[in-house]
Coordinates of C-alpha atoms and ligand atoms in Angstrom, one line a residue:
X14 CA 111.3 117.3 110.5
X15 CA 110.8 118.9 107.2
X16 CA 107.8 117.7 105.2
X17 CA 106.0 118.5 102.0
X18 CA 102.6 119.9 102.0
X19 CA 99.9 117.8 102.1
X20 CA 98.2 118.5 98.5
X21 CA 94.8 116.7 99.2
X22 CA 94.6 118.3 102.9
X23 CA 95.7 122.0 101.7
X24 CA 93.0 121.9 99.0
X25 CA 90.3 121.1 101.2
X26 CA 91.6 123.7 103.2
X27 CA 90.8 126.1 100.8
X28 CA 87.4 125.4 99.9
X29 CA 85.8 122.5 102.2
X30 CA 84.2 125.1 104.0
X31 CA 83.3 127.9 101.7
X32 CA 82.3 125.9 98.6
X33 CA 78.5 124.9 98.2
X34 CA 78.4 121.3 97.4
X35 CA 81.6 118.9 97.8
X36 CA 81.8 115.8 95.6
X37 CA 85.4 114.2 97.0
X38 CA 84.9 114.0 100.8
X39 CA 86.0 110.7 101.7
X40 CA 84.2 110.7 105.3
X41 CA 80.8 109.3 105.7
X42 CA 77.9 111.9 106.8
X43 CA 78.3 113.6 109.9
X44 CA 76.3 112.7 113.2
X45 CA 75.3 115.3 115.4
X46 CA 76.8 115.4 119.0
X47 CA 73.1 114.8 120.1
X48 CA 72.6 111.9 117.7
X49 CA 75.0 109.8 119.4
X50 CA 74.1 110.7 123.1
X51 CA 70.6 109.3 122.2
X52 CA 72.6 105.5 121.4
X53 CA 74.2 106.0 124.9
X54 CA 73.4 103.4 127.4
X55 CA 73.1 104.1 131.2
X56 CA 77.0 103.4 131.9
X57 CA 78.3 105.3 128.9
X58 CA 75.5 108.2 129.7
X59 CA 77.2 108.5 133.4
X60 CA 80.4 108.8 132.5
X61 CA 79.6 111.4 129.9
X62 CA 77.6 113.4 132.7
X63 CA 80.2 112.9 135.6
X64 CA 83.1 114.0 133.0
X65 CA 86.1 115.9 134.3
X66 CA 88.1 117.5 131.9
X67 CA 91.9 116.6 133.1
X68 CA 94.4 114.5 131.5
X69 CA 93.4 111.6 130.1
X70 CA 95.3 108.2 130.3
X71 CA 98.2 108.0 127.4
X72 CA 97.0 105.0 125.7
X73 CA 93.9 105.7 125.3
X74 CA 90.4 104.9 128.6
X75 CA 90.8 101.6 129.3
X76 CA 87.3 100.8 127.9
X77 CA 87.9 102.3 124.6
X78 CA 90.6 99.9 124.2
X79 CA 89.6 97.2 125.3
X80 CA 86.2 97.9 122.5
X81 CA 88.6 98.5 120.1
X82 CA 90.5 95.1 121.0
X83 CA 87.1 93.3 120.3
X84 CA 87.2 93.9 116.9
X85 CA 90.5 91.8 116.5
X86 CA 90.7 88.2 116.9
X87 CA 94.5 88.7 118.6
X88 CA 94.8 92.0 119.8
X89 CA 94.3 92.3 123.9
X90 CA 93.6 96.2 125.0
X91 CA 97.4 96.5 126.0
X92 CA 97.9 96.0 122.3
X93 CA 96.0 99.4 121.4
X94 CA 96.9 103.1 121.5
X95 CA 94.6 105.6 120.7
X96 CA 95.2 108.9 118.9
X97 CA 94.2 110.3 115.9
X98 CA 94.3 108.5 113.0
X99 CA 96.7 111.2 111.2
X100 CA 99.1 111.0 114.5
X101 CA 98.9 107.0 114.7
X102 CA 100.3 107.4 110.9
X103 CA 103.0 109.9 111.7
X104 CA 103.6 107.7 115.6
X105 CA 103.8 104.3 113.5
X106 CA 106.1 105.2 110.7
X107 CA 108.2 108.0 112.8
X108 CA 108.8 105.1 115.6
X109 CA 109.7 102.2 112.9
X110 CA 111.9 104.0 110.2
X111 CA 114.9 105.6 110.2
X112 CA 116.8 107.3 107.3
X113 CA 117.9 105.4 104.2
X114 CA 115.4 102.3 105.0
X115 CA 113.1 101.4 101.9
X116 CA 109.5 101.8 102.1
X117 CA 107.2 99.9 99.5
X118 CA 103.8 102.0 99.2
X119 CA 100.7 101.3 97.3
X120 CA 99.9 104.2 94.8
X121 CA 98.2 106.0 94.8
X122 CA 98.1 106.8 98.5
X123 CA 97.4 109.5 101.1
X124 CA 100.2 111.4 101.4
X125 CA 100.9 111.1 104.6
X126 CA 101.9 107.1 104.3
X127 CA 104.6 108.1 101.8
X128 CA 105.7 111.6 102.9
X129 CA 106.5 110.9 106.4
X130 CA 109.1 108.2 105.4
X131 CA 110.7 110.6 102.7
X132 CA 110.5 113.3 105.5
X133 CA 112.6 110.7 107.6
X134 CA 115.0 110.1 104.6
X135 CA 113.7 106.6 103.2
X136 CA 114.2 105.4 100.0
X137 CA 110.3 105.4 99.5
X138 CA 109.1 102.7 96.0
X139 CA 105.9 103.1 94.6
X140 CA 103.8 100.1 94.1
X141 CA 101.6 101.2 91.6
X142 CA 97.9 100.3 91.0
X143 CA 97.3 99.0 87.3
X144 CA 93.7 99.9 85.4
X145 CA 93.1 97.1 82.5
X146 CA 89.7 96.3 81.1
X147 CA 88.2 95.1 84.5
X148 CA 89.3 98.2 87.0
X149 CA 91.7 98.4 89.3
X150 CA 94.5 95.9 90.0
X151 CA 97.6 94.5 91.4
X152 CA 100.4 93.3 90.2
X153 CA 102.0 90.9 92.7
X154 CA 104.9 89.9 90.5
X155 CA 105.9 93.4 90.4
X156 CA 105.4 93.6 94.2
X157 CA 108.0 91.0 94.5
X158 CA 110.4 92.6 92.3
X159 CA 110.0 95.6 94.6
X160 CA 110.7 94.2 97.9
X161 CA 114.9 93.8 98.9
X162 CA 116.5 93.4 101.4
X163 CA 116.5 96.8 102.7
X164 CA 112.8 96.5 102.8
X165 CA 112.0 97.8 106.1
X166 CA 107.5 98.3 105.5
X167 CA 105.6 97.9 103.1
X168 CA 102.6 100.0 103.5
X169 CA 98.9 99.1 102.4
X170 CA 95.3 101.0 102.5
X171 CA 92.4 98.4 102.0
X172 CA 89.5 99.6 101.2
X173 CA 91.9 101.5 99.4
X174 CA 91.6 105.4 99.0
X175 CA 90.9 106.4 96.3
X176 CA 89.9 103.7 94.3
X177 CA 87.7 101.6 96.4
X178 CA 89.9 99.0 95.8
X179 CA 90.0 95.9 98.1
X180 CA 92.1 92.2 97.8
X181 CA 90.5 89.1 97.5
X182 CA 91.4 87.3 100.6
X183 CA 94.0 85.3 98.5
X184 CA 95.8 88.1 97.2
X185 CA 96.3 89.7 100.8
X186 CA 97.3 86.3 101.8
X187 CA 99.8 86.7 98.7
X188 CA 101.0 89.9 99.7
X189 CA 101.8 88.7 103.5
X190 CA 104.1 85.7 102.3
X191 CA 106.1 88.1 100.5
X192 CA 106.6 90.6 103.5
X193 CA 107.3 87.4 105.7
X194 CA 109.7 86.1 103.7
X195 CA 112.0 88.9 104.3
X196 CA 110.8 90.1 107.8
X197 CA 109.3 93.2 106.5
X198 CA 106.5 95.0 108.5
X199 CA 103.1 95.9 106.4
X200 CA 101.4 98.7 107.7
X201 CA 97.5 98.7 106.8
X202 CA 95.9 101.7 106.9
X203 CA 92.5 100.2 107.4
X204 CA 90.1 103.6 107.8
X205 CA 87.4 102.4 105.3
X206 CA 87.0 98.6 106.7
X207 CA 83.6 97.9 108.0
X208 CA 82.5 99.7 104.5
X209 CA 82.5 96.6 102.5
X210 CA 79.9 96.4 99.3
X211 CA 79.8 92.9 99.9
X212 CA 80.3 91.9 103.6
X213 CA 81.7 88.2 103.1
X214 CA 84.6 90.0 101.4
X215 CA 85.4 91.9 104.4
X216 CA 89.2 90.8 105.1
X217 CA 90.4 90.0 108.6
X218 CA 92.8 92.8 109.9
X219 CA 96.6 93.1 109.0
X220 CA 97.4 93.1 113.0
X221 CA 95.1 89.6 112.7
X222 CA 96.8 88.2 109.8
X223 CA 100.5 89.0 110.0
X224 CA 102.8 88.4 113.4
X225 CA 104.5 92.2 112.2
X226 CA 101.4 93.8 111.2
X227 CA 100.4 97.1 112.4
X228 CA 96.6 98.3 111.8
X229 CA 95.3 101.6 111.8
X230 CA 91.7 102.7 112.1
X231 CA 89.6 105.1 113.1
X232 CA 86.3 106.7 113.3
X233 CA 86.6 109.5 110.9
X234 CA 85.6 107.6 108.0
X235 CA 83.2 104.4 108.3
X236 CA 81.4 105.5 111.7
X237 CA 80.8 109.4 110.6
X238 CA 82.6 111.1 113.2
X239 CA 85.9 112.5 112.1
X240 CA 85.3 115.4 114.2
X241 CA 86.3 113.3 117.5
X242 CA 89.8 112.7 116.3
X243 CA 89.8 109.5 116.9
X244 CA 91.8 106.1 115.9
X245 CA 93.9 103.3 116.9
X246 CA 96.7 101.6 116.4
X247 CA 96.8 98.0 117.0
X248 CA 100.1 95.0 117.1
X249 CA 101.0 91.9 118.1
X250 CA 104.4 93.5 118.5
X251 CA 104.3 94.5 121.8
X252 CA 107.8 96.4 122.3
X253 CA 106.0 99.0 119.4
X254 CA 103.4 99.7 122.0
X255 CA 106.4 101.2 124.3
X256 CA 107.7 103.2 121.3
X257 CA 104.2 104.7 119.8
X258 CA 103.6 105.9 123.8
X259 CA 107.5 107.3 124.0
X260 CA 106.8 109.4 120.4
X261 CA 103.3 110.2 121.5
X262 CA 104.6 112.5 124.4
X263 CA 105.5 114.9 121.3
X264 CA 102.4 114.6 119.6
X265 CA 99.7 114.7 121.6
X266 CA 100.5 113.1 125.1
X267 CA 96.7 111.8 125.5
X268 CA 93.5 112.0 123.8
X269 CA 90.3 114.6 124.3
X270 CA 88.2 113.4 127.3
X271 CA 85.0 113.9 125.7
X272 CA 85.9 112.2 122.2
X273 CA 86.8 109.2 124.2
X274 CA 83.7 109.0 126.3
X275 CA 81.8 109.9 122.6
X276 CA 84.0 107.6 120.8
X277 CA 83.1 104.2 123.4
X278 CA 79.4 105.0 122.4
X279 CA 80.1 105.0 119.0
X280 CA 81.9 101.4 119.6
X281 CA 78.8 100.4 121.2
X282 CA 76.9 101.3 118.7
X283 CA 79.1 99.9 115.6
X284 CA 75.8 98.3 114.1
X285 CA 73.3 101.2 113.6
X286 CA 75.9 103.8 113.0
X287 CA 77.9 101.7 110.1
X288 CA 74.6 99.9 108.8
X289 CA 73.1 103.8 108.5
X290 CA 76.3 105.3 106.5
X291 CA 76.1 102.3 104.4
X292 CA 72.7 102.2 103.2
X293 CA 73.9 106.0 102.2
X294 CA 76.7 104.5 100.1
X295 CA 74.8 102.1 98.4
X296 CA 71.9 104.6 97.3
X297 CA 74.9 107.4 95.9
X298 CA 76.0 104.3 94.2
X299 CA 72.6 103.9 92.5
X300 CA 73.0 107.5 91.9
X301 CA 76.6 107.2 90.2
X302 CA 76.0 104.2 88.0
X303 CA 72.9 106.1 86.4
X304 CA 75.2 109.2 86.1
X305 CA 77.6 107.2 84.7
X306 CA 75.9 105.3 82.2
X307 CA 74.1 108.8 81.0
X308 CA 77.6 110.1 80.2
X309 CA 79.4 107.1 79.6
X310 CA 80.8 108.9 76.5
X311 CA 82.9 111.5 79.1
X312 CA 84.0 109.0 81.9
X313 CA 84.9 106.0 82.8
X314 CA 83.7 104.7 85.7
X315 CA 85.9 102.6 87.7
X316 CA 83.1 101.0 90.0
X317 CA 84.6 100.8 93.6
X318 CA 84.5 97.7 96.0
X319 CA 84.6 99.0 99.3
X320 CA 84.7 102.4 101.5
X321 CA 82.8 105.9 100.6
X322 CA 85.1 106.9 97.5
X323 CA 86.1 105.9 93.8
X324 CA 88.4 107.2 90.9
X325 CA 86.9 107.5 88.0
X326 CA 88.5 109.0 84.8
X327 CA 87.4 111.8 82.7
X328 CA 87.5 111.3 79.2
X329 CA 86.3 114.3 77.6
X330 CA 89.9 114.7 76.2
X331 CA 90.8 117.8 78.4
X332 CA 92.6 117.7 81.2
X333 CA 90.7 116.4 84.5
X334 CA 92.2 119.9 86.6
X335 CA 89.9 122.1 83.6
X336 CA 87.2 119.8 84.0
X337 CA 87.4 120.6 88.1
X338 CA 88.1 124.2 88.0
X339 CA 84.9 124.6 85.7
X340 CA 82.3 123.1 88.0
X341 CA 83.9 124.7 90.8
X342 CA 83.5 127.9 89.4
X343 CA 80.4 127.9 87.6
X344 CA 78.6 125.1 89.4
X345 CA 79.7 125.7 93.7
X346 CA 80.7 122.2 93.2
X347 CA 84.5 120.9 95.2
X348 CA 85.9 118.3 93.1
X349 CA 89.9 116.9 93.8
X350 CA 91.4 116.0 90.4
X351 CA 93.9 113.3 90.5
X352 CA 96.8 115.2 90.3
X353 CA 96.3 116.3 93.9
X354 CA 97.2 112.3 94.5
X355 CA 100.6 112.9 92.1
X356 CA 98.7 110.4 89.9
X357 CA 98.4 110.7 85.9
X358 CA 95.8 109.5 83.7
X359 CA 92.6 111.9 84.5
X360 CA 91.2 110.7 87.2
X361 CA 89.0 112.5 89.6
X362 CA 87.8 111.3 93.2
X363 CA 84.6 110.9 94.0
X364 CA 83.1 111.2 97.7
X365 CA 80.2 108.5 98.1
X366 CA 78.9 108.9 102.0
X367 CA 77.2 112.3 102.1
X368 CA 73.2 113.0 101.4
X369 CA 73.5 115.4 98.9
X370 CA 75.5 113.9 96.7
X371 CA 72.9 113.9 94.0
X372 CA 72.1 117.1 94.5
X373 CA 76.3 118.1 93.5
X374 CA 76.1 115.5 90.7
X375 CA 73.1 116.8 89.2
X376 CA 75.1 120.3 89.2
X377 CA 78.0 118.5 87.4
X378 CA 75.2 117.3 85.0
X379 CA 73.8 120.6 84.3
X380 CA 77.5 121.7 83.8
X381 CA 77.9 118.4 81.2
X382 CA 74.8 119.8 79.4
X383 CA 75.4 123.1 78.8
X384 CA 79.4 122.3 77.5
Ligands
PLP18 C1 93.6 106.3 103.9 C2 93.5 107.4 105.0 N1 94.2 107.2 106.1 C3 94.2 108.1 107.1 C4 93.4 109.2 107.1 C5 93.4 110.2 108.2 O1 92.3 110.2 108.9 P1 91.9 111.5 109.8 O2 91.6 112.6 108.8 O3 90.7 111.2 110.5 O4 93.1 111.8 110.6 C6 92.6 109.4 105.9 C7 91.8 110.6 105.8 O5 91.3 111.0 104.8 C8 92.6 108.5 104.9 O6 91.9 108.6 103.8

């Protein structure tokens, strides 16, 4: 398969680990390894203790799954496979698509859930995000003139990255009746749910809501821990399950023994772990609307619903890439311009779960005052 580079992930190659202060990071803050031991219980504390570090089972430990499967309301353990969330993407759309199919995506998107169905040779359609006076939005007629009948998926990301956009329950229900009309899968790249500004407008899962929904999540984003690797893919189609484990024996053909063992403790401990990355989102987003409203004559700010990170726009009438180059140089601070997302208009991402997020937008400050 040959694939285009991945713009976002190649430029956080280059400086996510040699620049001072990073402002786009889409992850939540980091827990240490000891961190989570200490929310172990007994159970989980043996198995981590008595670990041997063979194969592992395909699918994913039985008890993973079958934690992941009680966060559906349909989805038995059967109907999970673990792997890393960038693999589920790649397993998912690799098993589903062949060449000349047509793929609807949302856009902007992470690469990977376009550029693995061009890779394959589909006829990949942008469904664009619209800004008007109140943010972000969707256009549904438009989604509707999109979808034919060699609509094979239609791919979604809610809490969507980068905006922070997410549906009202009766748009997603919109959305849905349009894919079941013509028998089109939606994959929903759900890596931010649980990250909800508002928790009564958290949306039941795709693979809940839709009899050919696939959901992906993960534990890289919400829960902190993208250093174990670790996601799922969930179905109610169960001949997919056979296909994801048939692809997976190229990819990875099981998971990490100790990520699994880390990753059921982290299940276990959903409450504290989400509840402590939030209250981090919600104090950088005290931080940001001050920011904002100081310099409300440079950007607009484009307020996010959901997730750890937003798009605002700079407005300082030079391009967004100058703007990003400048505090990176003078200020040590990481910034991903929109362009890195293929997307015009001057819009920047911003990175909401880590502690010293102040601290990098006081830098841009400094920079802002000085220009
Ligand atoms: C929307 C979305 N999906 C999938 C992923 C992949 O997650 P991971 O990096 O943990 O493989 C990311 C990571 O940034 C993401 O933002």
């Amino acid at each position: 398969m040959r694939i285009a580079p991945f713009k976002l992930e190649r430029y956080f190659a280059k400086y996510e680990f040699k620049t001072k202060y990073l402002l786009s990071p889409s992850d939540c803050e980091s827990f240490s390894l000891r961190e989570l031991l200490v929310m172990a219980d007994a159970e989980a504390l043996a198995l981590w203790d008595q670990l041997r570090l063979g194969y592992t089972e395909s699918p994913g430990h039985p008890t993973l799954r079958a934690r992941v499967a009680r966060q559906y309301q349909t989805i038995t353990p059967d109907a999970v496979v673990i792997a890393a969330p960038e693999e589920a993407i790649l397993i998912a759309l690799h098993t589903l698509l062949k060449p000349g199919d047509q793929v609807v995506v949302l856009f902007p998107a992470y690469q990977s859930l376009y550029e693995i169905p061009r890779a394959i040779g589909c006829d990949v359609t942008q469904w664009q995000f619209d800004l008007g006076a109140n943010g972000w939005r969707l256009d549904l007629d438009r989604l509707e003139d999109l979808l034919t009948d060699r609509t094979r998926l239609l791919v979604l990301n809610f809490p969507h990255n980068p905006t922070g956009y997410l549906p009202s329950r009766d748009e997603l229900d919109a959305i849905i009746q349009l894919a079941r009309k013509r028998d089109i899968y939606i994959f929903g790249d759900e890596m931010y749910r649980g990250l909800e500004y508002e928790p009564a407008r958290r949306l039941p899962a795709l693979c809940d809501l839709y009899e050919k929904g696939i959901s992906l999540s993960g534990l890289s984003k919400a829960y902190g821990l993208p250093g174990l690797r670790l996601g799922w893919l969930a179905t109610q189609e169960s001949a997919l399950i056979e296909r994801w484990l048939g692809f997976k024996d190229y990819t990875t053909i099981c998971n990490s023994a100790p990520s699994e063992i880390l990753g059921m403790i982290a299940l276990q401990s959903r409450e504290t772990i989400v509840a402590r990355n939030f209250s981090i989102i919600q104090e950088n987003l005290r931080v940001a609307d001050q920011f904002f409203a100081a310099h409300a004559n440079r950007f607009a700010w484009l307020r996010p619903h959901a997730g750890s990170i937003a798009f605002p726009q700079w407005m300082a009438g030079t391009p967004v890439e100058q703007f990003c180059r400048d505090v990176l140089e003078q200020k040590q601070v990481m910034i991903v311009p929109g362009s890195i997302f293929e997307f015009p208009g001057n819009h920047f991402r911003l990175g909401l779960g880590r502690r010293n997020f102040a601290q990098a937008l006081e830098h841009v400050g400094d920079y802002l005052r000085a220009r």
